[in-house]
PDB file of C-alpha atoms in Angstrom:
ATOM      1  CA  MET A   1      71.715 -27.023-184.967  1.00 70.00           C
ATOM      2  CA  LYS A   2      68.927 -24.859-184.482  1.00 76.00           C
ATOM      3  CA  LYS A   3      69.408 -24.301-180.949  1.00 77.00           C
ATOM      4  CA  GLU A   4      72.988 -23.688-181.690  1.00 82.00           C
ATOM      5  CA  CYS A   5      72.125 -20.662-184.232  1.00 85.00           C
ATOM      6  CA  HIS A   6      69.705 -19.187-181.872  1.00 83.00           C
ATOM      7  CA  PHE A   7      72.386 -19.189-178.821  1.00 84.00           C
ATOM      8  CA  VAL A   8      74.973 -17.449-181.211  1.00 86.00           C
ATOM      9  CA  ASP A   9      72.518 -15.217-182.309  1.00 87.00           C
ATOM     10  CA  LEU A  10      71.679 -14.289-179.220  1.00 88.00           C
ATOM     11  CA  ILE A  11      75.484 -14.214-177.960  1.00 90.00           C
ATOM     12  CA  GLN A  12      75.900 -11.598-180.939  1.00 91.00           C
ATOM     13  CA  SER A  13      72.978  -9.489-179.778  1.00 91.00           C
ATOM     14  CA  ARG A  14      74.030  -9.341-176.200  1.00 92.00           C
ATOM     15  CA  GLY A  15      77.407  -8.368-177.391  1.00 92.00           C
ATOM     16  CA  GLU A  16      76.194  -5.580-179.768  1.00 94.00           C
ATOM     17  CA  HIS A  17      74.229  -4.665-176.531  1.00 93.00           C
ATOM     18  CA  LEU A  18      77.218  -4.572-174.480  1.00 93.00           C
ATOM     19  CA  HIS A  19      79.263  -2.649-177.049  1.00 93.00           C
ATOM     20  CA  GLN A  20      76.352  -0.048-177.209  1.00 94.00           C
ATOM     21  CA  ALA A  21      76.119   0.299-173.367  1.00 93.00           C
ATOM     22  CA  ARG A  22      79.656   0.880-173.324  1.00 95.00           C
ATOM     23  CA  LYS A  23      79.947   3.481-175.950  1.00 94.00           C
ATOM     24  CA  ASP A  24      76.903   5.425-173.744  1.00 94.00           C
ATOM     25  CA  VAL A  25      78.625   5.115-170.770  1.00 93.00           C
ATOM     26  CA  ARG A  26      81.711   6.548-172.085  1.00 94.00           C
ATOM     27  CA  ASP A  27      79.905   9.516-173.972  1.00 93.00           C
ATOM     28  CA  LYS A  28      77.968  10.240-170.753  1.00 93.00           C
ATOM     29  CA  GLY A  29      81.486  10.098-168.506  1.00 92.00           C
ATOM     30  CA  LYS A  30      82.754  13.110-171.175  1.00 93.00           C
ATOM     31  CA  TYR A  31      79.458  14.717-171.005  1.00 92.00           C
ATOM     32  CA  ILE A  32      80.068  14.791-167.239  1.00 92.00           C
ATOM     33  CA  SER A  33      83.368  16.115-167.531  1.00 91.00           C
ATOM     34  CA  THR A  34      82.489  18.732-169.492  1.00 91.00           C
ATOM     35  CA  LEU A  35      80.007  19.880-167.410  1.00 91.00           C
ATOM     36  CA  GLU A  36      82.636  19.546-164.602  1.00 92.00           C
ATOM     37  CA  ASN A  37      84.990  21.548-166.418  1.00 90.00           C
ATOM     38  CA  LYS A  38      82.071  24.091-166.931  1.00 91.00           C
ATOM     39  CA  LEU A  39      81.514  24.255-163.326  1.00 91.00           C
ATOM     40  CA  LEU A  40      84.711  25.096-162.173  1.00 90.00           C
ATOM     41  CA  GLU A  41      84.906  27.852-164.528  1.00 91.00           C
ATOM     42  CA  SER A  42      81.747  29.350-163.205  1.00 90.00           C
ATOM     43  CA  LYS A  43      83.527  29.198-159.941  1.00 89.00           C
ATOM     44  CA  GLU A  44      86.212  30.968-161.190  1.00 89.00           C
ATOM     45  CA  GLN A  45      84.004  33.525-162.409  1.00 90.00           C
ATOM     46  CA  VAL A  46      82.370  33.885-159.883  1.00 88.00           C
ATOM     47  CA  LYS A  47      85.179  34.327-157.473  1.00 89.00           C
ATOM     48  CA  LYS A  48      86.724  37.259-159.849  1.00 88.00           C
ATOM     49  CA  LEU A  49      82.948  38.743-159.933  1.00 87.00           C
ATOM     50  CA  ARG A  50      82.958  38.679-155.903  1.00 86.00           C
ATOM     51  CA  CYS A  51      86.415  40.431-156.134  1.00 86.00           C
ATOM     52  CA  LYS A  52      85.187  43.123-158.225  1.00 83.00           C
ATOM     53  CA  ILE A  53      82.211  43.691-156.478  1.00 83.00           C
ATOM     54  CA  LYS A  54      84.191  43.751-153.168  1.00 81.00           C
ATOM     55  CA  SER A  55      86.417  46.385-155.075  1.00 80.00           C
ATOM     56  CA  ILE A  56      83.475  48.633-156.189  1.00 78.00           C
ATOM     57  CA  SER A  57      81.483  48.219-152.702  1.00 77.00           C
ATOM     58  CA  SER A  58      84.829  49.409-150.903  1.00 76.00           C
ATOM     59  CA  ARG A  59      85.000  52.653-153.049  1.00 73.00           C
ATOM     60  CA  LYS A  60      83.866  55.548-151.019  1.00 59.00           C
ATOM     61  CA  ASN A  61      81.637  57.950-152.539  1.00 51.00           C
ATOM     62  CA  THR A  62      84.068  61.449-152.599  1.00 47.00           C
ATOM     63  CA  PRO A  63      82.929  64.831-154.216  1.00 49.00           C
ATOM     64  CA  GLU A  64      86.136  64.241-155.933  1.00 51.00           C
ATOM     65  CA  ARG A  65      84.597  61.509-157.906  1.00 51.00           C
ATOM     66  CA  GLY A  66      81.884  63.649-158.839  1.00 52.00           C
ATOM     67  CA  ASN A  67      79.606  61.086-156.617  1.00 50.00           C
ATOM     68  CA  SER A  68      76.623  62.457-154.355  1.00 50.00           C
ATOM     69  CA  PRO A  69      77.247  60.697-150.778  1.00 50.00           C
ATOM     70  CA  ASP A  70      73.410  60.196-150.932  1.00 52.00           C
ATOM     71  CA  GLN A  71      73.757  58.885-154.614  1.00 53.00           C
ATOM     72  CA  TYR A  72      71.492  56.019-153.275  1.00 55.00           C
ATOM     73  CA  ASN A  73      68.814  55.274-151.082  1.00 54.00           C
ATOM     74  CA  SER A  74      69.864  53.271-147.835  1.00 55.00           C
ATOM     75  CA  ASP A  75      67.174  50.667-147.064  1.00 55.00           C
ATOM     76  CA  ASP A  76      68.105  48.546-144.330  1.00 55.00           C
ATOM     77  CA  ASN A  77      65.696  45.261-145.429  1.00 54.00           C
ATOM     78  CA  MET A  78      67.953  44.864-148.284  1.00 60.00           C
ATOM     79  CA  ALA A  79      70.822  42.831-148.380  1.00 64.00           C
ATOM     80  CA  THR A  80      74.194  44.112-149.144  1.00 74.00           C
ATOM     81  CA  ILE A  81      76.482  43.220-152.284  1.00 76.00           C
ATOM     82  CA  ILE A  82      78.853  41.028-150.316  1.00 77.00           C
ATOM     83  CA  GLU A  83      75.935  39.145-148.696  1.00 76.00           C
ATOM     84  CA  LEU A  84      74.655  38.316-152.030  1.00 74.00           C
ATOM     85  CA  ALA A  85      77.861  37.583-153.438  1.00 76.00           C
ATOM     86  CA  ASN A  86      78.408  35.107-150.049  1.00 76.00           C
ATOM     87  CA  ALA A  87      74.999  33.526-150.875  1.00 76.00           C
ATOM     88  CA  ILE A  88      75.975  33.182-154.907  1.00 76.00           C
ATOM     89  CA  ASP A  89      78.958  31.365-153.727  1.00 76.00           C
ATOM     90  CA  GLY A  90      77.289  29.007-150.927  1.00 77.00           C
ATOM     91  CA  PHE A  91      74.770  27.976-153.492  1.00 74.00           C
ATOM     92  CA  VAL A  92      77.800  27.655-156.233  1.00 72.00           C
ATOM     93  CA  ASP A  93      80.001  25.595-153.782  1.00 74.00           C
ATOM     94  CA  ASN A  94      77.373  23.232-151.903  1.00 76.00           C
ATOM     95  CA  PRO A  95      78.304  19.886-153.533  1.00 75.00           C
ATOM     96  CA  THR A  96      74.817  19.033-153.462  1.00 75.00           C
ATOM     97  CA  THR A  97      73.443  21.611-155.424  1.00 71.00           C
ATOM     98  CA  ALA A  98      76.438  20.860-157.932  1.00 69.00           C
ATOM     99  CA  ARG A  99      75.517  17.332-158.258  1.00 73.00           C
ATOM    100  CA  VAL A 100      71.597  17.716-158.672  1.00 74.00           C
ATOM    101  CA  ILE A 101      71.993  20.351-161.281  1.00 72.00           C
ATOM    102  CA  MET A 102      74.810  17.757-163.175  1.00 70.00           C
ATOM    103  CA  ALA A 103      72.607  14.720-162.666  1.00 73.00           C
ATOM    104  CA  ASP A 104      69.518  16.982-163.816  1.00 74.00           C
ATOM    105  CA  GLN A 105      71.428  17.967-167.238  1.00 73.00           C
ATOM    106  CA  VAL A 106      72.628  14.214-167.424  1.00 72.00           C
ATOM    107  CA  LYS A 107      69.233  13.264-167.454  1.00 76.00           C
ATOM    108  CA  ARG A 108      68.202  15.588-169.937  1.00 77.00           C
ATOM    109  CA  ALA A 109      70.536  14.907-172.540  1.00 75.00           C
ATOM    110  CA  THR A 110      70.125  11.188-172.394  1.00 74.00           C
ATOM    111  CA  ARG A 111      66.017  11.752-172.838  1.00 68.00           C
TER     112      ARG A 111
END
């Protein structure tokens, strides 16, 4: 009889642990889904910003606009705005980077 009670308690305990583990997995799944949605939103923002950057950089400095042709000093060693936008896109579009960021956020959230 004592062994039976022990096994019943053990089964109940395992059942509670299983229930909690399933709940944790479900919660983490929701969190990952939220992160994935935020990542998609960020990618859309990057695309919009890239379009704005291209639009701004394609404008010419004209006297009609009141801009001086040499308003900015040219430095051949500096990256262009388009190169910067491409670098940002490459970072955001890299699946390894996205997975590492999400994994790190999940780890921090579950500690």
